[in-house]
Short mmCIF file of C-alpha atoms in Angstrom, two decimals:
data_model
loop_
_atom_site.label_atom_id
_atom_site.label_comp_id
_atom_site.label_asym_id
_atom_site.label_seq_id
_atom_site.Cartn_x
_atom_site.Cartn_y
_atom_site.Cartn_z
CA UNK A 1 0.00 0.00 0.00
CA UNK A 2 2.67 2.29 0.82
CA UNK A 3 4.27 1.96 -2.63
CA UNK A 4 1.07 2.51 -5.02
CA UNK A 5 0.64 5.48 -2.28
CA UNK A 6 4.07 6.83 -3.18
CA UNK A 7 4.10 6.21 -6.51
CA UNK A 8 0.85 7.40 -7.26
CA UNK A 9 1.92 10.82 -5.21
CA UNK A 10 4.94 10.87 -7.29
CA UNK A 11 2.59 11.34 -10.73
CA UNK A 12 0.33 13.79 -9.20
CA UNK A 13 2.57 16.22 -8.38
CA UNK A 14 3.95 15.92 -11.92
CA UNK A 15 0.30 16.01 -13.53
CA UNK A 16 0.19 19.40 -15.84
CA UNK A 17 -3.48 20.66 -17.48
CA UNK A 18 -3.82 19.38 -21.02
CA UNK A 19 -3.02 21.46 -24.40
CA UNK A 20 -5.58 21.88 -26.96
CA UNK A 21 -5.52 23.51 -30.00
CA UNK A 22 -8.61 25.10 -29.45
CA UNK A 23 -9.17 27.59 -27.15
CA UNK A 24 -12.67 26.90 -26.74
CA UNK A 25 -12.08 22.85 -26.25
CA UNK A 26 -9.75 23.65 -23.22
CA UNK A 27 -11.94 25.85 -21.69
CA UNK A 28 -14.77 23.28 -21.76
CA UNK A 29 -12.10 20.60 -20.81
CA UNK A 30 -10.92 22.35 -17.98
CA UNK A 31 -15.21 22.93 -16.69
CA UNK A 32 -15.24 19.20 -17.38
CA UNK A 33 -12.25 18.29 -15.08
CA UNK A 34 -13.25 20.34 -12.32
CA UNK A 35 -16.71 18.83 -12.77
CA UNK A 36 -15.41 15.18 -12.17
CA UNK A 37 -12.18 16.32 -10.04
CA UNK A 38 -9.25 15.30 -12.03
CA UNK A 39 -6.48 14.72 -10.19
CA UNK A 40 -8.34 12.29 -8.04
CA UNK A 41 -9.52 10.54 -10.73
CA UNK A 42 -5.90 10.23 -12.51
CA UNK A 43 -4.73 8.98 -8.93
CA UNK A 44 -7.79 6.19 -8.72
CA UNK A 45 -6.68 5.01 -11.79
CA UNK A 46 -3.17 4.62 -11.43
CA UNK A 47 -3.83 3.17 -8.17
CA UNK A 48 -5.97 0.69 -9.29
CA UNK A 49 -4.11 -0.34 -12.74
CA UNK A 50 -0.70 -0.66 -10.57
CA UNK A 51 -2.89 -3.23 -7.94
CA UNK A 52 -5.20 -5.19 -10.63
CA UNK A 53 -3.17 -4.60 -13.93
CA UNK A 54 -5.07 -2.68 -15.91
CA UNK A 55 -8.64 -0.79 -16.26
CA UNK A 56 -10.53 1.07 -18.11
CA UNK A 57 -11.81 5.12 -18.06
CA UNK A 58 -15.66 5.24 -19.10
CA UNK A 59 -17.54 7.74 -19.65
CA UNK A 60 -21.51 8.14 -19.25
CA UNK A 61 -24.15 10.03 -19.68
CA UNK A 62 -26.57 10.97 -17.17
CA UNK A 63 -29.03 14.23 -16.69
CA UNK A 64 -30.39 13.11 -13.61
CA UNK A 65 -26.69 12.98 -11.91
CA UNK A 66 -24.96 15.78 -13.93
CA UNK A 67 -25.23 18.19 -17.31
CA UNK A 68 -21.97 16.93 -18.10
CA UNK A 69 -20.10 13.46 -19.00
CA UNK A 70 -19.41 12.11 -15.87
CA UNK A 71 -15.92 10.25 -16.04
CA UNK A 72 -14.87 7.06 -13.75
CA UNK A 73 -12.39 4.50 -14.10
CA UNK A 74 -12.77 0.70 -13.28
CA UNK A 75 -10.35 -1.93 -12.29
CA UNK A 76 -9.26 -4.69 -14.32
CA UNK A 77 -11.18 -7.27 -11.94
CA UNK A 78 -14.69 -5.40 -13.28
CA UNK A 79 -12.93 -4.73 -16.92
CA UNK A 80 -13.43 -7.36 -19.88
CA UNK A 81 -11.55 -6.66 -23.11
CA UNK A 82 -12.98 -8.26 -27.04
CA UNK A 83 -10.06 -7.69 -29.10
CA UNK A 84 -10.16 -8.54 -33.14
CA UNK A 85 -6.07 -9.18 -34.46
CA UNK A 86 -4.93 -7.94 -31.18
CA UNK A 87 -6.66 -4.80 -30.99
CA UNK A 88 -9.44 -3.83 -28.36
CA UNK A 89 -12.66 -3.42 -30.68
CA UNK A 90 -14.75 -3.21 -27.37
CA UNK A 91 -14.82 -2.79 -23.28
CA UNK A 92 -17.17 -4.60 -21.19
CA UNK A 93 -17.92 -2.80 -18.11
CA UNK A 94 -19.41 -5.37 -15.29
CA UNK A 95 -22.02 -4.26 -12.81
CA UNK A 96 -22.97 -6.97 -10.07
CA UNK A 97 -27.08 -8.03 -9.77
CA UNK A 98 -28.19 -9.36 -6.83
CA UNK A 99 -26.05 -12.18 -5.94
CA UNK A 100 -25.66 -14.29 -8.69
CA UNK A 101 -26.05 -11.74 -12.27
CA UNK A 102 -24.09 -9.40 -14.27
CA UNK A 103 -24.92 -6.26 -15.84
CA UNK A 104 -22.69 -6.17 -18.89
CA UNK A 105 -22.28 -2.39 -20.51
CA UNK A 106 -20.45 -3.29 -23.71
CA UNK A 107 -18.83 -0.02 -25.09
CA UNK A 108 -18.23 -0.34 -28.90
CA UNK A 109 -17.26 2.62 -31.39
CA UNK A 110 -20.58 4.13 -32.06
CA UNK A 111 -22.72 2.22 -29.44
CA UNK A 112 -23.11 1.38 -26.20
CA UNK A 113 -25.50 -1.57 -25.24
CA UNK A 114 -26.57 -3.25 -22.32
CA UNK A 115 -26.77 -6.84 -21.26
CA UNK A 116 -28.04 -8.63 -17.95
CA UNK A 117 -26.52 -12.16 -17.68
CA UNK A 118 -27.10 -15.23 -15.37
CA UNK A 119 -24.18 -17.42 -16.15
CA UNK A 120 -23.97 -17.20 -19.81
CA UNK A 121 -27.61 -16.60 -20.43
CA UNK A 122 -28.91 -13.71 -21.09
CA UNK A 123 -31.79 -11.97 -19.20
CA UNK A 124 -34.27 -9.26 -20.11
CA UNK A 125 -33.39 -5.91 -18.25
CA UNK A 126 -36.89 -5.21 -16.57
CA UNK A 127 -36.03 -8.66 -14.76
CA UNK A 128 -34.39 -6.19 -12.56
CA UNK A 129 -36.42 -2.76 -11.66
CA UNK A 130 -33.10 -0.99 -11.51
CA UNK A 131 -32.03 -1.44 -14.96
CA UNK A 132 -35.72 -1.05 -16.26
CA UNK A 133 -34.62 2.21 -17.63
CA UNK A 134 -31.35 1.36 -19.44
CA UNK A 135 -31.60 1.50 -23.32
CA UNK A 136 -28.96 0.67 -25.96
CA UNK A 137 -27.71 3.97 -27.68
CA UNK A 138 -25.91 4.59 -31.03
CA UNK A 139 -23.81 7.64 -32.18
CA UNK A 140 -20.84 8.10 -34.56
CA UNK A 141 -19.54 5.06 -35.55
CA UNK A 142 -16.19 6.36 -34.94
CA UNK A 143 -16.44 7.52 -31.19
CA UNK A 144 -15.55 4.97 -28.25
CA UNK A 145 -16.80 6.61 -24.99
CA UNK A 146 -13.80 4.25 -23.21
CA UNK A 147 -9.93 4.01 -22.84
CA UNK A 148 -8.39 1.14 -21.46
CA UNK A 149 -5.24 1.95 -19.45
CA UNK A 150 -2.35 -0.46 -18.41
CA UNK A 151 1.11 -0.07 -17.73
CA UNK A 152 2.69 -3.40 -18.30
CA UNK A 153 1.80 -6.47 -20.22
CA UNK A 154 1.03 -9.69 -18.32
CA UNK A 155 3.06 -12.56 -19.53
CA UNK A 156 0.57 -14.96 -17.87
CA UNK A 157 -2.95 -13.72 -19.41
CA UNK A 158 -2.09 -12.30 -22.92
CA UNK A 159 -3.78 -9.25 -23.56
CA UNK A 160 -4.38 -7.74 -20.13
CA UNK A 161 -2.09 -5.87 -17.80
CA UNK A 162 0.58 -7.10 -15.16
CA UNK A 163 0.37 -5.95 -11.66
CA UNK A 164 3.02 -4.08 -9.89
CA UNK A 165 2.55 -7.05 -6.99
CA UNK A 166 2.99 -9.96 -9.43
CA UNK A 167 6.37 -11.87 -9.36
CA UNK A 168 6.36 -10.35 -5.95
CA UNK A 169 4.20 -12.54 -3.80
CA UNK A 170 7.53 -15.23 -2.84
CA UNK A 171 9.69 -12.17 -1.55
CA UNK A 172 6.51 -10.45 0.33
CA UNK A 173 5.84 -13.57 1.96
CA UNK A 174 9.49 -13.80 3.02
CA UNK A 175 9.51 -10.59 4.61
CA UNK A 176 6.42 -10.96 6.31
CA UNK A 177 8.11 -14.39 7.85
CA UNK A 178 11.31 -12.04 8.77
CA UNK A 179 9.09 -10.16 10.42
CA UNK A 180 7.02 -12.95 11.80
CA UNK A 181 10.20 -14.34 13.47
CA UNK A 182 11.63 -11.01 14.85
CA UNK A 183 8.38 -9.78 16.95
CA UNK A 184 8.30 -13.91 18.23
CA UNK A 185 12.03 -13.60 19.46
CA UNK A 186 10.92 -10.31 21.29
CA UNK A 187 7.86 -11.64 22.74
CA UNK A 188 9.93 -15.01 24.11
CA UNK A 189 12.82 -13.10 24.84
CA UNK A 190 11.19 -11.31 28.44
CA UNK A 191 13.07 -10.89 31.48
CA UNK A 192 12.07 -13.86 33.61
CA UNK A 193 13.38 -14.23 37.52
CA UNK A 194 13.98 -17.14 39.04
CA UNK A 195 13.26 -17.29 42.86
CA UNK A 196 14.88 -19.97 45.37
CA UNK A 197 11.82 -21.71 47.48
CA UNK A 198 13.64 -20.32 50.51
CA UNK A 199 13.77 -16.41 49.40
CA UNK A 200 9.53 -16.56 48.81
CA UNK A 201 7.85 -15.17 51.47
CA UNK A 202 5.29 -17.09 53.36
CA UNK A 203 2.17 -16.42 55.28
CA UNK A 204 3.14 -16.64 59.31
CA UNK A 205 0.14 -18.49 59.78
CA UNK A 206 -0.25 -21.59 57.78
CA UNK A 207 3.38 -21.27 56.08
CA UNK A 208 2.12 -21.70 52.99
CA UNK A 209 3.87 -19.65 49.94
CA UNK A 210 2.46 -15.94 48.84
CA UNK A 211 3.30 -13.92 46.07
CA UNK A 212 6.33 -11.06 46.55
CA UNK A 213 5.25 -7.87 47.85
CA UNK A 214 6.40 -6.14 43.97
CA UNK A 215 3.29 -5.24 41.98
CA UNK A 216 2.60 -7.57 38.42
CA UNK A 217 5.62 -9.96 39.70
CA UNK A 218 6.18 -12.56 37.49
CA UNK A 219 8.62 -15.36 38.70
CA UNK A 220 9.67 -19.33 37.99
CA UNK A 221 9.87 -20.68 41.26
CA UNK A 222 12.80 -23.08 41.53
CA UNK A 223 13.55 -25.50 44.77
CA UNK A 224 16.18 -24.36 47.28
CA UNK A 225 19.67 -26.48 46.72
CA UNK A 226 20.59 -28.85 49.47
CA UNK A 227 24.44 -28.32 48.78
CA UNK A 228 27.38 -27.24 51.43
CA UNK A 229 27.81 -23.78 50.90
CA UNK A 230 24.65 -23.14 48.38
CA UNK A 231 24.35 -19.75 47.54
CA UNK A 232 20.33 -18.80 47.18
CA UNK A 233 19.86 -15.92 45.50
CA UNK A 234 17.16 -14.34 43.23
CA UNK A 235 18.55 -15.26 39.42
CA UNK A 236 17.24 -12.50 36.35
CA UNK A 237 17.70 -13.91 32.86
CA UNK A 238 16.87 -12.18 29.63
CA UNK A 239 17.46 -14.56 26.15
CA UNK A 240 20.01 -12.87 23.60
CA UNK A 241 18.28 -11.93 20.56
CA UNK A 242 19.89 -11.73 17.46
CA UNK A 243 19.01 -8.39 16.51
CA UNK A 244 21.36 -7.73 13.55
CA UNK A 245 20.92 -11.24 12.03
CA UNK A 246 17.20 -9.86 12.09
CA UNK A 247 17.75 -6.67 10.50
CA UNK A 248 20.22 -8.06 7.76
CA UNK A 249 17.52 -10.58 6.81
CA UNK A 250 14.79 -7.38 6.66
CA UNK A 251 17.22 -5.30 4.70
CA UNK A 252 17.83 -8.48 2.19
CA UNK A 253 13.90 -9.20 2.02
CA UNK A 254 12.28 -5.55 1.90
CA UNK A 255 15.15 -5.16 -1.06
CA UNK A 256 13.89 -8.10 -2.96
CA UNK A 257 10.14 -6.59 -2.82
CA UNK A 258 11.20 -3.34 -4.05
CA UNK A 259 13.75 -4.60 -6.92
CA UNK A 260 13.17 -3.67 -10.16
CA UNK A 261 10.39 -1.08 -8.92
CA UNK A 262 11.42 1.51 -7.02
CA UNK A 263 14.47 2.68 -4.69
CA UNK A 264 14.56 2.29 -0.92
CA UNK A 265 14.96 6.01 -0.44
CA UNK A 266 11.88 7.14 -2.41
CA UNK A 267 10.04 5.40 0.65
CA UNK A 268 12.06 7.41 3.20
CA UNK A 269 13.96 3.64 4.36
CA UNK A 270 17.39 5.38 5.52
CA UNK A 271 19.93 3.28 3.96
CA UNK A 272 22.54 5.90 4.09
CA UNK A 273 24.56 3.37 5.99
CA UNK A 274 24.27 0.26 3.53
CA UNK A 275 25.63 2.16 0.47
CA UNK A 276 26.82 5.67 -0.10
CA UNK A 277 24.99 8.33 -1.43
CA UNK A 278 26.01 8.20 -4.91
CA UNK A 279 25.05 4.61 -4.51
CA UNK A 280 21.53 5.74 -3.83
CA UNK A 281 21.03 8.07 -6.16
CA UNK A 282 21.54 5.89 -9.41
CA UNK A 283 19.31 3.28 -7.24
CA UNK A 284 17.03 6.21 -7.68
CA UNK A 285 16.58 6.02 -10.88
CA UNK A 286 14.78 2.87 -10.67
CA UNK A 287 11.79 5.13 -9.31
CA UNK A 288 12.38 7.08 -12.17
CA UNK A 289 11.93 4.28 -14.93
CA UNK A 290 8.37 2.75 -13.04
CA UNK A 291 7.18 6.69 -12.87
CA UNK A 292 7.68 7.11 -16.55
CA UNK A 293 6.37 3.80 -17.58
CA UNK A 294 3.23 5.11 -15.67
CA UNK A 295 3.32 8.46 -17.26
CA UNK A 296 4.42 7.44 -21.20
CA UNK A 297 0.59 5.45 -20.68
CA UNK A 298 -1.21 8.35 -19.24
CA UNK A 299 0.53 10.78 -21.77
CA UNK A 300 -1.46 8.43 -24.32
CA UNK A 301 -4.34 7.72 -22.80
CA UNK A 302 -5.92 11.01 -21.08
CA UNK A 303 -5.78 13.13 -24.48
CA UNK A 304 -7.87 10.18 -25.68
CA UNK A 305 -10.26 10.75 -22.68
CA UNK A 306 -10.23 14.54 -22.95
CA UNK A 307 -11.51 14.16 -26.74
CA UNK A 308 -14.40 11.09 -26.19
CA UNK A 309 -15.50 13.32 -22.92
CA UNK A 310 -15.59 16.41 -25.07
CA UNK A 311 -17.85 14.45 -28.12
CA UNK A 312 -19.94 12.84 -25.66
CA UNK A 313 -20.64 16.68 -24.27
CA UNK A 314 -21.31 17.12 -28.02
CA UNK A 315 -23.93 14.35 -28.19
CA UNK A 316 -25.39 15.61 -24.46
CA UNK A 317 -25.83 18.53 -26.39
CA UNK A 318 -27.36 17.45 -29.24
CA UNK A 319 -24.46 18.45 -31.77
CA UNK A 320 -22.38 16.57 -34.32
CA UNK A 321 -19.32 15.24 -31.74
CA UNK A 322 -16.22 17.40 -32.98
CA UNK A 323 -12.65 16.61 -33.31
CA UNK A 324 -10.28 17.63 -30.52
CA UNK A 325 -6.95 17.67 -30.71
CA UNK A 326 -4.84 17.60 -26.82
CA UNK A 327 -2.02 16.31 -25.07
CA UNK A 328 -0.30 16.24 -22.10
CA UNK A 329 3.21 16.15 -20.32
CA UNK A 330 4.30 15.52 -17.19
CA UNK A 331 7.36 17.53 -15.03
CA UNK A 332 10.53 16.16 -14.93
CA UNK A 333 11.03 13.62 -11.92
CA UNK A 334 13.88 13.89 -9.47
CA UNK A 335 14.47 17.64 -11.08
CA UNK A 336 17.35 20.28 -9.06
CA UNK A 337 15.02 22.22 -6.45
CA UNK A 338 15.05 26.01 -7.38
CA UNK A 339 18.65 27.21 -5.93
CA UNK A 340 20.41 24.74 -7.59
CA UNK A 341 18.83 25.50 -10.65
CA UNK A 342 19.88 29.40 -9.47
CA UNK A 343 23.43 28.67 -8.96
CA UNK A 344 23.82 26.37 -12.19
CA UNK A 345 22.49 29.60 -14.59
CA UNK A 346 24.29 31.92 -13.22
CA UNK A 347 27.91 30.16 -13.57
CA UNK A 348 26.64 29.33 -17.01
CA UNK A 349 25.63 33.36 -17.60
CA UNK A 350 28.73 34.23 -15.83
CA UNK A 351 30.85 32.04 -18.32
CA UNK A 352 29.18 33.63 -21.12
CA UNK A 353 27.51 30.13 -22.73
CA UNK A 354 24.00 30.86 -22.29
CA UNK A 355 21.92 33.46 -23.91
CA UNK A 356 18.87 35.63 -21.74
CA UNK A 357 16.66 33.84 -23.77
CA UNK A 358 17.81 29.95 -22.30
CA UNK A 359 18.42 31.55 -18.63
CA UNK A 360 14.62 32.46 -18.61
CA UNK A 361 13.69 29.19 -20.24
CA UNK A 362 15.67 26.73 -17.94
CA UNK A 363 15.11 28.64 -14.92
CA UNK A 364 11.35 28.90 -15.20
CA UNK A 365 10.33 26.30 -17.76
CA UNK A 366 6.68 25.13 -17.83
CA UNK A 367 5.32 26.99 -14.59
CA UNK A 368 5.37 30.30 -17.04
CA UNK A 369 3.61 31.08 -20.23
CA UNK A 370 5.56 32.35 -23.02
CA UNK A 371 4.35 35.63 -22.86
CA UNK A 372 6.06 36.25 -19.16
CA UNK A 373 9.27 34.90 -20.18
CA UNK A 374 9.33 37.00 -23.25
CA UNK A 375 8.65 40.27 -20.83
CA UNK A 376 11.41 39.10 -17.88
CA UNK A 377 13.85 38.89 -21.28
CA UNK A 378 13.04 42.44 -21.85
CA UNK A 379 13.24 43.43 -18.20
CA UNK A 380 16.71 41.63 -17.75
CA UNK A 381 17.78 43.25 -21.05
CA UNK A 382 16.65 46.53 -19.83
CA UNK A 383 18.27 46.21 -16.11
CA UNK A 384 21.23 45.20 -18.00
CA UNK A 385 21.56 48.52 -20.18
CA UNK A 386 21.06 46.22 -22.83
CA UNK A 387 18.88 47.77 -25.65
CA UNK A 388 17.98 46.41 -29.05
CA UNK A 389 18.96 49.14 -31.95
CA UNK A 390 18.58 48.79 -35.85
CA UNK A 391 21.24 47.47 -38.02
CA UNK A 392 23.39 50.74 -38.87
CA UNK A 393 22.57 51.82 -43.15
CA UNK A 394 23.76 53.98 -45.48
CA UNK A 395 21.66 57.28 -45.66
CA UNK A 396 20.46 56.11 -41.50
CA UNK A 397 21.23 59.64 -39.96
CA UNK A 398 18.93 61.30 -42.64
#
């Protein structure tokens, strides 16, 4: 849980608003995210793809809930995929009925039609008074109101998506056994004292044996020794645990879990005294390569849902669904905070290889529009005594 958590944290805070080349289409886009909060929904979706494998956005249409496509996404375990040479032709969206039946929503391009099934037999939809009101729907023939998401292949179940958990199960169940063993060697390894017969005090009266005046005392009484010169005295033993076998084995365990998908240090595990910090930082990068496998399939697929949410508002609006063009990018990961980024430009401007122009454009990047970094060029010039004067001519001073 902790690394979908952190990885899907990671890609939010790289998530940037999506480009269109009509105005118009981003300002609708941008009602339409706000409408069906965004960011939460991009971080449902990578959460659930990384658990189950893949999924599926869909988008519906429904004026008693909302004026506007409402967009979800849904896990691969409630995701079916019909594929024709390899290629997904349509999604199947599955609804459980009652305890034993399946609504089936079968998205296709240009339709969308329902199915209730019992097994593999199919059922009439006013069998159920919930679905009475469902009706299949048609619209253009080119328009799928779904995109399937996944981020790795499975090499078990051609076709749908590999978990971030599979080939993982052996070295999670290992660590939970490290751990297993380490909390039972605490629990068994409790002070215990050992009290002679002869050092227990007894009741005056009968004689008979009574617990130590010491609140909670917990003792193994042991019988006094009947040797020449027996020394009785009140033994405390504790059991040495192995504590750094332990931790070696957790260190060697919680790094098999995490190969191949992220680094220790991206979690906040201090390892600063396994390796050293260079060390880290290229084990870094393995964060790097699972962030951008997840963003190289978002960068793909949310332009796609952008443009079917945008013609579905079309067809909630009665209109011919248009063509939208969008994409998306996402910041770069692990990037220099801001005062190294400070201290890199200016020994670059102080050597004299990098123009006003690139200082503006490295320094502030993306988080400006172009604009603002074409007005702090002129300001810089201008601070600078820097001005901008014709090429001298013949015949100029006339």
């Amino acid at each position: 849980g902790i690394m979908v958590d952190t990885l899907v944290g990671v890609v939010q805070a790289d998530l940037t608003d999506l480009d269109f080349v009509d105005g118009n289409a981003a300002d609708r886009w941008k009602a339409l995210a706000d409408e069906n909060n965004l960011p939460v929904l991009v971080g449902q979706s990578v959460a659930d793809t990384l658990v189950t494998g893949d999924g599926a956005y869909k988008i519906s249409l429904d004026p008693e809930v909302s004026d506007r496509p409402i967009l979800e996404f849904w896990g691969a375990d409630r995701v079916e995929y019909q594929r024709r040479h390899g290629r997904i032709c349509a999604i199947d969206f599955l609804t459980p009925v009652g305890k034993d039946r399946l609504l089936r929503e079968r998205y296709e391009p240009g339709s969308v039609r329902y199915a209730l099934m019992d097994g593999d037999r199919e059922q009439p939809l006013d069998d159920s008074p919930e679905l009475a009101g469902l009706q299949d729907v048609t619209f253009d023939s080119n328009l799928l109101l779904a995109v399937p998401l996944q981020f790795w292949p499975s090499a078990r179940w051609r076709g749908r998506g590999q978990s971030i958990f599979d080939k993982k199960t052996d070295p999670f169940d290992a660590h939970d056994e490290i751990i297993s063993q380490w909390l039972d060697a605490i629990r068994a390894g409790r002070v215990q004292k050992y009290i002679p017969e002869s050092l227990i005090p007894r009741d005056p009266n009968t004689g008979a044996l009574r617990m130590p005046d010491s609140f909670g005392t917990s003792f193994v009484q042991v019988g006094s020794s009947s040797k020449e010169n027996a020394d009785e005295k009140i033994n405390t033993v504790q059991p040495e645990i192995e504590y750094e076998a332990f931790v070696a084995s957790y260190a060697a365990t919680m790094n098999m879990c995490l190969q191949g998908v992220m680094s220790p240090a991206t979690l906040g595990v201090d390892v600063g005294k396994m390796a050293s910090a260079e060390a880290q930082r290229e084990k870094k990068d393995i964060t790097g390569m699972t962030r951008n496998a997840i963003t190289g399939a978002l960068e793909q697929a949310l332009p796609r849902l952008a443009q079917a949410a945008l013609a579905a508002e079309d067809i909630l609006a009665g209109r011919v669904p248009g063509q939208y063009e969008a994409t998306v990018s996402f910041g770069e990961y692990g990037a220099p905070d801001f005062d190294s980024r400070v201290n890199t430009i200016s020994n670059a401007a102080t050597a004299g290889v990098m123009s006003v122009e690139s200082q503006v454009e490295e320094l502030w990047g993306s988080s400006k529009d172009d604009a603002w970094k074409a007005g702090e060029v002129t300001r810089i010039r201008h601070e600078r005594g820097i001005e901008t004067m014709p090429e001298p001519a013949v015949g100029l001073e006339l």
